[in-house]
Coordinates of C-alpha atoms in Angstrom, one line a residue:
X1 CA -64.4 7.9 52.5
X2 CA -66.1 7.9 48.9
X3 CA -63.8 8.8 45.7
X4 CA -65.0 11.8 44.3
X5 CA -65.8 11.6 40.8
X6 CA -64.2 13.1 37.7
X7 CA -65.5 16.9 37.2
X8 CA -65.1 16.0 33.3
X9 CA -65.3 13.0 31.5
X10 CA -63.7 14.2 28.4
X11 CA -60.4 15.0 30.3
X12 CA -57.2 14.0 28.4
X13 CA -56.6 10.4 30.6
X14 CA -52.8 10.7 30.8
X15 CA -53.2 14.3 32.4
X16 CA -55.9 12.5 35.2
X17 CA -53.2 9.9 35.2
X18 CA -50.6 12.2 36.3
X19 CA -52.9 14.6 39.0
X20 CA -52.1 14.2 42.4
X21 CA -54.1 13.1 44.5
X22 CA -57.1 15.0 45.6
X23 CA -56.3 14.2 49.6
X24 CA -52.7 13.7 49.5
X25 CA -51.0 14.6 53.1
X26 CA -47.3 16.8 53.0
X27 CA -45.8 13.1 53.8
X28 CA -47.0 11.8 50.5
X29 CA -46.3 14.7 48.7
X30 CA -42.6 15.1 49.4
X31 CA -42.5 11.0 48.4
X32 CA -44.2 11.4 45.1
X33 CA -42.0 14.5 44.4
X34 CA -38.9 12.7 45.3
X35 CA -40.2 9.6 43.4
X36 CA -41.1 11.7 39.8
X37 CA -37.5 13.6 40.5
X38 CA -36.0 10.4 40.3
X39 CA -37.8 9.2 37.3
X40 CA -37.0 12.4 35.3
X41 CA -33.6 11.9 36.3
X42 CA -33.3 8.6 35.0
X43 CA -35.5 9.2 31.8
X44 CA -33.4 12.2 30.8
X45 CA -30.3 9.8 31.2
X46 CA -31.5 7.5 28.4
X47 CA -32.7 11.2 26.0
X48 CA -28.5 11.7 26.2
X49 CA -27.5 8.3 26.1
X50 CA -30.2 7.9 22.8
X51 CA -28.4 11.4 21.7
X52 CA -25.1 10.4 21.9
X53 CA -25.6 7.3 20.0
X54 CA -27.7 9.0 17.4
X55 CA -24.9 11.6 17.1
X56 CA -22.5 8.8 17.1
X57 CA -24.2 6.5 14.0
X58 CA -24.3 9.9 12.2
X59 CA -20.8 10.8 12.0
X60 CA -19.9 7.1 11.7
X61 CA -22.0 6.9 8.1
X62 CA -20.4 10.8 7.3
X63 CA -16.9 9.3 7.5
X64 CA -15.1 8.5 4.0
X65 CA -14.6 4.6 3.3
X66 CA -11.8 4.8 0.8
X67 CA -10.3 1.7 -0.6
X68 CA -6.7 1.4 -2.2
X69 CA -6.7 -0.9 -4.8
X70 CA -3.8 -2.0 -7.4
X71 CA -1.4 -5.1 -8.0
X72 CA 2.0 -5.3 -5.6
X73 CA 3.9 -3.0 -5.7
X74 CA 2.1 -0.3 -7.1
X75 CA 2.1 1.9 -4.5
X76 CA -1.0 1.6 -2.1
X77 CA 1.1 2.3 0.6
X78 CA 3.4 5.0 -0.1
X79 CA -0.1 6.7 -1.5
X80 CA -1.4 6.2 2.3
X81 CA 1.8 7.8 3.7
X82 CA 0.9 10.7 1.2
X83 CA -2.2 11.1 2.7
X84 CA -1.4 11.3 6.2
X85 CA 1.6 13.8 5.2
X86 CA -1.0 15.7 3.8
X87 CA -3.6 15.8 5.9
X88 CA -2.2 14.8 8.9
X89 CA 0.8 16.1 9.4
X90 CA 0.5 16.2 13.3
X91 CA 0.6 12.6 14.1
X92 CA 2.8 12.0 11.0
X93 CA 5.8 13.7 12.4
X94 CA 4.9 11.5 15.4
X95 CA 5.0 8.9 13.8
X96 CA 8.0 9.2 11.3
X97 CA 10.4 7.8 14.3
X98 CA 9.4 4.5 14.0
X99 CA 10.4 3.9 10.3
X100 CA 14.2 4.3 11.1
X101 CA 14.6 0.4 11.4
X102 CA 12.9 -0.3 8.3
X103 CA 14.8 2.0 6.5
X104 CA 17.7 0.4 8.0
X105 CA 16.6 -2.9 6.8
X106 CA 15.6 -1.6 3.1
X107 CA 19.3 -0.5 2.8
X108 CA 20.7 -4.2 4.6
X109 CA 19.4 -6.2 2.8
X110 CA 19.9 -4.3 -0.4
X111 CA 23.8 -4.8 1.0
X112 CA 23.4 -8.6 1.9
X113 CA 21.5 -9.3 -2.2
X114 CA 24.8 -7.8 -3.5
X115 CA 27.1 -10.3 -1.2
X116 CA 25.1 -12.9 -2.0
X117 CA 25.6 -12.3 -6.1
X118 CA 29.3 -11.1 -5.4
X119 CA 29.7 -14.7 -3.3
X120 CA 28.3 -17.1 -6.3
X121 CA 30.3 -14.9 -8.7
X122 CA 33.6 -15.6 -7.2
X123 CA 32.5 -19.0 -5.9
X124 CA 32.2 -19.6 -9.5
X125 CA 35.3 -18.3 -10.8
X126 CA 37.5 -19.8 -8.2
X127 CA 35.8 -23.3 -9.5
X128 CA 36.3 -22.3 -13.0
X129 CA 33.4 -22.6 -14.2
X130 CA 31.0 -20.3 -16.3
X131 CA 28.5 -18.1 -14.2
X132 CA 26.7 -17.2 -17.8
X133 CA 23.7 -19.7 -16.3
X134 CA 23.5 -18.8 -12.6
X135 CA 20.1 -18.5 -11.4
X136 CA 20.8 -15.4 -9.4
X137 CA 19.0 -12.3 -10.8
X138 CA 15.4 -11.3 -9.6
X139 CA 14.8 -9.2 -12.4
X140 CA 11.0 -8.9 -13.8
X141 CA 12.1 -7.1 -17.2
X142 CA 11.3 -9.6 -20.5
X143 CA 12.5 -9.0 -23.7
X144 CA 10.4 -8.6 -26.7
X145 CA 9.3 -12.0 -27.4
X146 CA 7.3 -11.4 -24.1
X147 CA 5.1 -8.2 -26.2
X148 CA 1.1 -8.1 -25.6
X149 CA -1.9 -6.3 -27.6
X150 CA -4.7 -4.1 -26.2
X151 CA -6.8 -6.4 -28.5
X152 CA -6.0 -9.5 -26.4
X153 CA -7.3 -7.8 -23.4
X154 CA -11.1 -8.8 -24.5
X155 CA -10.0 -12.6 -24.6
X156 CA -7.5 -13.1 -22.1
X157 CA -9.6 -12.5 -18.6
X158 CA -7.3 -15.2 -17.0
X159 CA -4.4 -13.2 -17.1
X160 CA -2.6 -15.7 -19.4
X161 CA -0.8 -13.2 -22.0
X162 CA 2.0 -14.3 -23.4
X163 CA 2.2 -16.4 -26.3
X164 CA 5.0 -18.4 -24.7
X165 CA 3.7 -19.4 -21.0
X166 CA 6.9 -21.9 -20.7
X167 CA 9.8 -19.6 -20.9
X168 CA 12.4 -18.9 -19.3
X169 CA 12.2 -15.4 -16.6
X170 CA 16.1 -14.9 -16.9
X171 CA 17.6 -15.6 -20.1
X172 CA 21.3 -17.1 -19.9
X173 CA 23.8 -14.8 -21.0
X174 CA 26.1 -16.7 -23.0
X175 CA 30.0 -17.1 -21.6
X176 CA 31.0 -15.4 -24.7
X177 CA 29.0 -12.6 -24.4
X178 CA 31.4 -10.3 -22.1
X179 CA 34.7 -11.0 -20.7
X180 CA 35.5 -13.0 -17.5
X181 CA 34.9 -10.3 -14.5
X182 CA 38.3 -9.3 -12.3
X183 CA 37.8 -10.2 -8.6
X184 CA 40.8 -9.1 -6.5
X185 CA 41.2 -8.9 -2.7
X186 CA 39.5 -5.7 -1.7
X187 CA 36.5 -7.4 -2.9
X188 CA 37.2 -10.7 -0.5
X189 CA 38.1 -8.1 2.1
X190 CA 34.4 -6.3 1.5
X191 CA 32.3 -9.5 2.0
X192 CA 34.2 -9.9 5.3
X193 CA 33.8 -6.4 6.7
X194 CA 30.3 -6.3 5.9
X195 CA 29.7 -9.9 7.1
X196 CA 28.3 -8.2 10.5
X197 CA 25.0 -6.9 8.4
X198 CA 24.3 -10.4 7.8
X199 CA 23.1 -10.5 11.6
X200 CA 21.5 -6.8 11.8
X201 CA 19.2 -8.1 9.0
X202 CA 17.7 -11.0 10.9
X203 CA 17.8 -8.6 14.2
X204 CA 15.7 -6.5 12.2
X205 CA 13.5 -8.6 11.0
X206 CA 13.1 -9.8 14.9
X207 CA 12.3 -6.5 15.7
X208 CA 9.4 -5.6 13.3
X209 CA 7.3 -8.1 14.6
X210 CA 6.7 -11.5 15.7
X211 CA 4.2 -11.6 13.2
X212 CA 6.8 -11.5 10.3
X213 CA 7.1 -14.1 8.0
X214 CA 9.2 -14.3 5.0
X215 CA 7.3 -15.1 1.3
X216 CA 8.4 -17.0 -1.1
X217 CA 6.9 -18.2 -4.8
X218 CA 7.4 -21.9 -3.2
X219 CA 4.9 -20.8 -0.1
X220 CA 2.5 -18.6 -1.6
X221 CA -0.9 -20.4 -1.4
X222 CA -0.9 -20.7 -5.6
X223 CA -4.8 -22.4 -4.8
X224 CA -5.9 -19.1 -4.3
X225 CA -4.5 -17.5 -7.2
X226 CA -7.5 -15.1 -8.9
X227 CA -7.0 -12.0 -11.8
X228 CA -10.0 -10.2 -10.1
X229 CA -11.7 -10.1 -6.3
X230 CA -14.9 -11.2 -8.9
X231 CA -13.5 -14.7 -10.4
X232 CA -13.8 -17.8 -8.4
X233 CA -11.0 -19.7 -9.4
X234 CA -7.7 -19.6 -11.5
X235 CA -7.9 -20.4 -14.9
X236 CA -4.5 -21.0 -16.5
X237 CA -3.7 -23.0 -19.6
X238 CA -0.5 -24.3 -17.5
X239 CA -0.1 -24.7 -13.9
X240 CA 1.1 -21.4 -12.3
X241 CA 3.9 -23.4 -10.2
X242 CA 5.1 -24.8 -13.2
X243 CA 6.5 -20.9 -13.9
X244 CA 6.5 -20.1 -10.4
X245 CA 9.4 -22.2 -9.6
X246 CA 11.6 -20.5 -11.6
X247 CA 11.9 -17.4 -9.5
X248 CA 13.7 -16.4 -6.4
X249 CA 10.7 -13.7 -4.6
X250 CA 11.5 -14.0 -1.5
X251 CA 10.3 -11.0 0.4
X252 CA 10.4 -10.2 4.2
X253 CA 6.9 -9.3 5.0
X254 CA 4.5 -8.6 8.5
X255 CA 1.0 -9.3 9.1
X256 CA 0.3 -5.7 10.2
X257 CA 1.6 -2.1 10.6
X258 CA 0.4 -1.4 14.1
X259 CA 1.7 -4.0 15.3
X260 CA 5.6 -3.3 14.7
X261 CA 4.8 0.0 15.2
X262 CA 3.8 -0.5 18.3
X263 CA 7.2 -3.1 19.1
X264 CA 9.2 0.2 17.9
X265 CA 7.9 2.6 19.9
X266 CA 5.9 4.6 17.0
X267 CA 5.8 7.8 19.8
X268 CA 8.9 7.8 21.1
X269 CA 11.4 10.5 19.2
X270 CA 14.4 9.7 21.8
X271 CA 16.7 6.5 21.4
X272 CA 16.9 6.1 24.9
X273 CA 13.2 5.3 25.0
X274 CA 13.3 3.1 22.4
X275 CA 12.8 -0.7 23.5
X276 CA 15.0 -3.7 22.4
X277 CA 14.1 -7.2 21.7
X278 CA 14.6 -9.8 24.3
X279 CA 14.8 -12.3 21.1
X280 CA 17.4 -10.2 19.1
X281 CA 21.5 -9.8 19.6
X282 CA 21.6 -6.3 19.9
X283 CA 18.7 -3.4 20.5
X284 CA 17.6 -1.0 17.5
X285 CA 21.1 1.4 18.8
X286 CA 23.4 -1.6 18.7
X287 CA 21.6 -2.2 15.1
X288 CA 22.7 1.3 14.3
X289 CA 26.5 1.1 15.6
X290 CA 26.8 -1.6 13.5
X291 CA 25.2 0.1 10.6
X292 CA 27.5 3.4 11.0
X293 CA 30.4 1.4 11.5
X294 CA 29.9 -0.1 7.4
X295 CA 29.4 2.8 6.2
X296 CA 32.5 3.4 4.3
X297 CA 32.2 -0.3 3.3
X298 CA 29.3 0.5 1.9
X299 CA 29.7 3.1 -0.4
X300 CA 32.7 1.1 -1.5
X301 CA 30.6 -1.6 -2.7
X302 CA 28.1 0.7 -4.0
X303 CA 30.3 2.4 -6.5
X304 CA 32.8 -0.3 -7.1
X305 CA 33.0 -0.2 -11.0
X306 CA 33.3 -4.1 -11.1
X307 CA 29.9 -4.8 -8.6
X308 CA 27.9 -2.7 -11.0
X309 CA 29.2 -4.3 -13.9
X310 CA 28.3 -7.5 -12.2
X311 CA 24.6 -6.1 -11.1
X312 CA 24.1 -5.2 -14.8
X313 CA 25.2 -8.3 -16.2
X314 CA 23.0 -10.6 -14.0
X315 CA 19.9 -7.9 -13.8
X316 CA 19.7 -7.9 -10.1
X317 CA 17.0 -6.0 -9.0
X318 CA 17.3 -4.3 -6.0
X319 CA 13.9 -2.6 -5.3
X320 CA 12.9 1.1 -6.5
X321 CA 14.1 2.8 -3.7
X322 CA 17.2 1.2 -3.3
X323 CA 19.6 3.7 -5.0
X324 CA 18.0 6.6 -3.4
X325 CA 19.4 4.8 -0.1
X326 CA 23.0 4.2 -1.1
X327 CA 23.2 7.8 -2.4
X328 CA 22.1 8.9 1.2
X329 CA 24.2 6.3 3.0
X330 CA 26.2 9.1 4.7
X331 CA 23.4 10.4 6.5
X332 CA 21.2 6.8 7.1
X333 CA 24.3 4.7 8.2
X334 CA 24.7 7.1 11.0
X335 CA 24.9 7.1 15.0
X336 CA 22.2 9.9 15.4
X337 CA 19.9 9.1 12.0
X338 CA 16.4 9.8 12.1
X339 CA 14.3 9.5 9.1
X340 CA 13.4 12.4 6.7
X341 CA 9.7 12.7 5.2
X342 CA 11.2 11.2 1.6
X343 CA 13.2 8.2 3.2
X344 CA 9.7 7.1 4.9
X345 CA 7.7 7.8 1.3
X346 CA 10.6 5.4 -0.3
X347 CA 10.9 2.7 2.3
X348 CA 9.4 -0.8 1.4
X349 CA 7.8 -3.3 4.3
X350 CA 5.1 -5.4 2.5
X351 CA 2.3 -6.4 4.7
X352 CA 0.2 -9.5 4.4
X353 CA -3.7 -9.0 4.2
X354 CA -5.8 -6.1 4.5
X355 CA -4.5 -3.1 6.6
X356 CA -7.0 -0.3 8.0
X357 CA -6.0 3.4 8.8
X358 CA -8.2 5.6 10.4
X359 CA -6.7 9.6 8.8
X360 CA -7.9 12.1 11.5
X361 CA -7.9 15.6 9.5
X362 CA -5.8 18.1 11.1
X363 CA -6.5 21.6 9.5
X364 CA -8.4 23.1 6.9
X365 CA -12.6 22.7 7.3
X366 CA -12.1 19.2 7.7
X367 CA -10.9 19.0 10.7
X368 CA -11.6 16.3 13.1
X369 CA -13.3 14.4 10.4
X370 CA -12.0 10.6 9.7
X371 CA -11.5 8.9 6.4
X372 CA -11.3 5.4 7.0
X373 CA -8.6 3.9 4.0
X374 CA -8.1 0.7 3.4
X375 CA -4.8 -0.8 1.9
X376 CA -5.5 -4.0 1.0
X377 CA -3.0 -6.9 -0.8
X378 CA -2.3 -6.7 -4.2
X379 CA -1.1 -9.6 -5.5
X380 CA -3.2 -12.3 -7.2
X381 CA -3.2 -14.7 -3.8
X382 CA -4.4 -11.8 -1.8
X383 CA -7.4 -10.4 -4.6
X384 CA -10.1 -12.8 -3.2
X385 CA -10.4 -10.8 -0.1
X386 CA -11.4 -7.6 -1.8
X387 CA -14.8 -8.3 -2.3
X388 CA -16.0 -7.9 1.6
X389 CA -14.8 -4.6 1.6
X390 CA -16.2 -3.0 -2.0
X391 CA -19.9 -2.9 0.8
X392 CA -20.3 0.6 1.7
X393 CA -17.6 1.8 -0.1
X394 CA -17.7 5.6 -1.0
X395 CA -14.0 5.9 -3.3
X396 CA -11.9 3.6 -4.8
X397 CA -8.1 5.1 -5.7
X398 CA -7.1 2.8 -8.2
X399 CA -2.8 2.8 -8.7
X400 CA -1.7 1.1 -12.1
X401 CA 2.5 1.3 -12.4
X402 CA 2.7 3.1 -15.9
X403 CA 6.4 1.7 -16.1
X404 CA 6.0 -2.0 -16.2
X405 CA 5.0 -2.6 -19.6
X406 CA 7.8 -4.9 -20.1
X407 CA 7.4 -7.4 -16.8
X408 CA 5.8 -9.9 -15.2
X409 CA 4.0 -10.5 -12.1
X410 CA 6.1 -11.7 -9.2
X411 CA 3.9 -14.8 -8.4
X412 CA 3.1 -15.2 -11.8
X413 CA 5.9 -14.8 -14.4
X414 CA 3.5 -15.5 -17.4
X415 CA 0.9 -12.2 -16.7
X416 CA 2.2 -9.0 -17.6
X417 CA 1.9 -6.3 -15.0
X418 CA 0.7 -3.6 -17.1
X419 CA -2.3 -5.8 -19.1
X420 CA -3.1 -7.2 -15.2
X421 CA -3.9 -3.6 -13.7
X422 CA -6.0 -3.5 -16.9
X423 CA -7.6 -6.5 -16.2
X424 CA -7.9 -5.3 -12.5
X425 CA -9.7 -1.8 -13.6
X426 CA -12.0 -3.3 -16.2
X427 CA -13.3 -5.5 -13.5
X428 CA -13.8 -3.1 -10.8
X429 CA -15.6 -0.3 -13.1
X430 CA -18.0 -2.9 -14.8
X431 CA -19.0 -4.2 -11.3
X432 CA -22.6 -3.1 -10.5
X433 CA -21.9 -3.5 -7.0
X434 CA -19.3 -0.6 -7.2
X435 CA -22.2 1.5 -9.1
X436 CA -22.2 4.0 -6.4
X437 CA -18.7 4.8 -6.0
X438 CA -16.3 7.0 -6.6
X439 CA -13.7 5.7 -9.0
X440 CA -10.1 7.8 -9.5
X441 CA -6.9 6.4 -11.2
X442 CA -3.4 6.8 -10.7
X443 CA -1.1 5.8 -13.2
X444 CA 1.8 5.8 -10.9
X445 CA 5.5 5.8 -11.0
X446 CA 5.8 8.2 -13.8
X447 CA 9.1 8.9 -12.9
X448 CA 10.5 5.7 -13.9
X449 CA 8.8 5.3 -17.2
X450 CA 10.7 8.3 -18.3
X451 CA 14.0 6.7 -16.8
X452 CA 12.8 3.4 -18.5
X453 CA 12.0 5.0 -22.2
X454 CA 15.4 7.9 -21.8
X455 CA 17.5 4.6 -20.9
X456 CA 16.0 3.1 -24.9
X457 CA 13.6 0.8 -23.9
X458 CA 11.0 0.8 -26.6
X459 CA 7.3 0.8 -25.8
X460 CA 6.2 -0.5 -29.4
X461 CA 8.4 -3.7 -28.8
X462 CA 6.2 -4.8 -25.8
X463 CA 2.9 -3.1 -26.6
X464 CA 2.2 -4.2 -30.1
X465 CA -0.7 -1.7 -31.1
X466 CA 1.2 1.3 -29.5
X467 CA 2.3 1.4 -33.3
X468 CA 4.5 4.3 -34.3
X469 CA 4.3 6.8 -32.3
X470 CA 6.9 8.7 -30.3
X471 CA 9.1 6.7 -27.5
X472 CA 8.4 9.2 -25.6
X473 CA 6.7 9.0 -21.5
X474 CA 4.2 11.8 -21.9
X475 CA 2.8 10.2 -25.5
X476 CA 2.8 7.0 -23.7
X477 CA 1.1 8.1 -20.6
X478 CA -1.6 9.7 -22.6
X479 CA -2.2 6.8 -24.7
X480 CA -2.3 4.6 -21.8
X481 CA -4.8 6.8 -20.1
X482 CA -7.3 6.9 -22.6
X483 CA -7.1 3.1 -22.7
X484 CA -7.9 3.3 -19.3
X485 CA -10.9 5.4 -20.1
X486 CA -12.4 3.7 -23.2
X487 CA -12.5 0.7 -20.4
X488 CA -14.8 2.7 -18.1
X489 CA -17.0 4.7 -20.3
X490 CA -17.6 1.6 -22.0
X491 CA -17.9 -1.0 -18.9
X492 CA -19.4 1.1 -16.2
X493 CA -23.4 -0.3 -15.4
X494 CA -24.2 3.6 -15.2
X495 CA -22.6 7.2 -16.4
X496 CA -19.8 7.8 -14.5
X497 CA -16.7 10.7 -14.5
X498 CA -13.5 9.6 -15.4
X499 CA -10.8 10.8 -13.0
X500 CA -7.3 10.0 -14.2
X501 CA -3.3 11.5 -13.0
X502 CA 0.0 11.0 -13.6
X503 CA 1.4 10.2 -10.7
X504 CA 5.1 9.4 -8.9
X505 CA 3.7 9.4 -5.3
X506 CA 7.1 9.3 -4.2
X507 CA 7.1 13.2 -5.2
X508 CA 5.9 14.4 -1.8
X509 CA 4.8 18.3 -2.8
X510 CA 3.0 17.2 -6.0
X511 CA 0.8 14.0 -4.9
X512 CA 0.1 16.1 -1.8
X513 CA -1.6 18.6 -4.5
X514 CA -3.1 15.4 -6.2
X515 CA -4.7 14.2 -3.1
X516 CA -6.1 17.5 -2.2
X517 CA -8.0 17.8 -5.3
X518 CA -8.8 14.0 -4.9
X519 CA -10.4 14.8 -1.2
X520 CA -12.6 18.0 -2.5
X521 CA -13.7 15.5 -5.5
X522 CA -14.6 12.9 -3.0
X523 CA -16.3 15.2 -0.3
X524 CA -18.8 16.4 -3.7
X525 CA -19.5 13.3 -4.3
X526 CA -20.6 12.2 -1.2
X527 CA -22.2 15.1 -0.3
X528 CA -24.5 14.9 -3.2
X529 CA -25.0 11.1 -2.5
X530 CA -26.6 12.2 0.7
X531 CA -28.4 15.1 -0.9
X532 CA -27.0 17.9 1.1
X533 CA -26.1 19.7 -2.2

């Protein structure tokens, strides 16, 4: 039979491509048709599957990268805790639970430091001999020899500060200085009822994680030692561990915050759900009976007249928060304690290496979109890893402790912690590869600058060209900020606002308003960035 021939040779070849056939029988119809039903079925599969992904890498580049930088200690995390109180306020109550044990363990081993100075003490005096020169105090605080100027920031990038590397971190109170300290037997009778918390702390740290480890000055990795995420090695006129080894850090710390989390049960809101350690003594309860059963022990030694004495005289420092605790024992040493919103903002759990929390907003028009927030480590053997993460960054919440104008750096007793967040920010707003981002400061812990300078502590003696103005926090604070400022309207490669706050993040209601203003900022900024307004 002869092929007819096309009735048009200008016809559109896809369209004589897809004509039936001109003799085609009902059998062959009904296949074709089932064959091109098929093949639409299957083509509009891939249309949603390319959809989905499309939709997919779209929100992924509209979420917020947001990266928490600052020294140790400077509060990166209690910031993130802020944030999802804030903003996500749904999963934080959810969460909440699974901070009990580290509370419990922040106000432990608060207990055990003060056994362990009591125990030398009386050790001491039962020897007879002078505890002026005991090495026990973990205090950063120097005196005034230890003072730095604003000029020397230009030509001290290594962090090297002080005009005497080689002294001492705790200077020896002579024997002369104050009288002998009274021990008596309520005071042996203490260390022996509260001998049991010796245990709980180890349980504890058992059950937040097998991934814990415990730092020290002697283990840190002092190789890796930088002043900024930008320098590629450490440039010290003396070797760090020469200082280094002067100083008791020790500090229980996990690799990540999911993971104990996730050992503790970070849903569950009833103790019988809660799981015990095959490795530990007792289960988190147990841990708890055991706490509640010291409590009156505690207290005692909290206010004993004579243990304070002895905490003042050897400058023991017990952490930030640790105060707050022993005024709450009542309620935290107790059978049926769950954590409140402010004993979670004030509990301390270092973590080692970079941690990343994905903040789901809750309410407001944001909700349902994701911030991605980085905490990452802050102390000079940690900086190095920065750099991988300033890529793609759209914000960058800097925290600089306003209050520790008068100490050092925990691995490094000869930087002072104030000039080092200086350091920090001068190197991160002169970076060109941080052109494009969003830069806001916090100059944190307000509260206990004004605690520090009300207690007659005197700025001018550490921070020479603070010259004569008023001891007061707020004078400081503002001089401190524009400091802050000159550095980035001077340093920055392009224009750039400067976004500065007083902060004490521990202050739930205020740094909630803070970071709402902070989040608005941000979501201009990146909004304009991708030229939607």
């Amino acid at each position: 039979m002869p092929v007819p021939r096309l009735s048009n040779e200008g016809d559109d070849p896809l369209s004589i491509f897809m004509k039936p056939p001109p003799y085609e029988t009902d059998e062959e119809r009904t296949d074709r048709l089932r064959r091109e039903a098929e093949e639409k079925r299957v083509s509009d599969q891939i249309d949603e599957y390319i959809k989905a992904e499309r939709a997919a890498m779209k929100k992924k580049r509209s979420d917020i990268k947001l990266l928490l930088l600052g020294q140790s200690e400077s509060g990166k995390s209690t910031t993130l805790k802020n944030f999802q109180l804030t903003f996500a306020p749904k999963a934080w109550r959810e969460e909440r639970t699974s901070w009990r044990a580290v509370i419990q363990f922040n106000l432990v081993r608060s207990v055990n430091t003060i056994l362990d100075v009591l125990s030398k003490e009386m050790l001491s005096a039962l020897g007879g001999g002078s505890t002026a020169h005991l090495n026990i105090a973990q205090s950063s605080s120097r005196p005034p020899s230890g003072s730095w100027s604003m000029d020397a920031l230009d030509a001290n990038l290594d962090g090297n500060f002080s005009s005497d590397d080689e002294q001492e971190v705790y200077q020896p109170i002579p024997a002369s200085t104050f009288p002998p300290l009274k021990f008596t037997s309520s005071h042996s009778l203490l260390k022996l009822r509260l001998a049991p918390l010796r245990s709980v702390e180890c349980d504890l740290k058992t059950f937040l994680g097998a991934g814990s480890t415990e730092v020290t000055a002697s283990t840190s990795d002092i190789s890796q030692m930088v002043a900024t995420p930008f320098d590629i090695d450490y440039r010290g006129s003396a070797p760090p561990s020469a200082s280094l080894t002067r100083r008791r850090t020790n500090e229980f710390a996990v690799r990540s915050h999911a993971a104990w989390k996730r050992s503790l049960g970070m849903h569950t809101g009833s103790s019988k759900t809660r799981p015990s350690s095959p490795k530990a003594g007792l289960d988190l309860d147990g841990a708890t009976e055991v706490i509640a059963g010291c409590k009156d022990d505690i207290k005692m030694l909290w206010h004993d007249p004579l243990i304070q004495e002895l905490l003042k005289r050897r400058g023991v420092k017990l952490g930030d928060s640790a105060a707050y605790y022993f005024h709450h024992v009542d309620r935290i040493a107790n059978r049926k304690y769950e954590p409140s919103d402010d004993d979670v903002l004030r509990a301390r759990l270092r973590t080692l290496g970079v941690q990343e929390h994905k903040l789901v907003f809750e309410h407001s028009a944001d909700a349902g979109s994701t911030w991605c927030i980085y905490d990452v480590g802050g102390s000079r053997t940690s900086r190095a890893a920065w750099l991988p993460f300033f890529d793609d960054a759209h914000a960058i919440l800097f925290l600089a402790p306003i209050n520790c104008f008068d100490e050092q750096l925990a691995e490094d007793p000869r930087v002072n912690r104030l000039q080092d967040s200086m350091i920090l920010w001068k190197s991160i707003v002169s970076s060109k590869l941080l052109t494009g981002c969003s830069i806001v400061l916090f100059l944190n812990k307000y509260d206990l600058l004004v605690k520090k300078l009300q207690s007659g502590v005197q700025a001018r003696d550490f921070v020479t060209n603070y010259g004569d103005r008023e001891n007061d926090a707020a004078v400081f604070a503002k001089y401190m900020r524009g400091k802050f400022k000159t550095l980035l309207k001077d340093l920055s490669p392009k224009p750039r606002p400067f976004y500065g706050f007083l902060t004490s993040v521990i202050d739930q209601q205020n740094t909630g308003l803070t970071l709402s203003y902070l989040r608005d900022g941000i979501l201009r900024e990146h909004l304009k960035k991708a030229e939607i307004v």
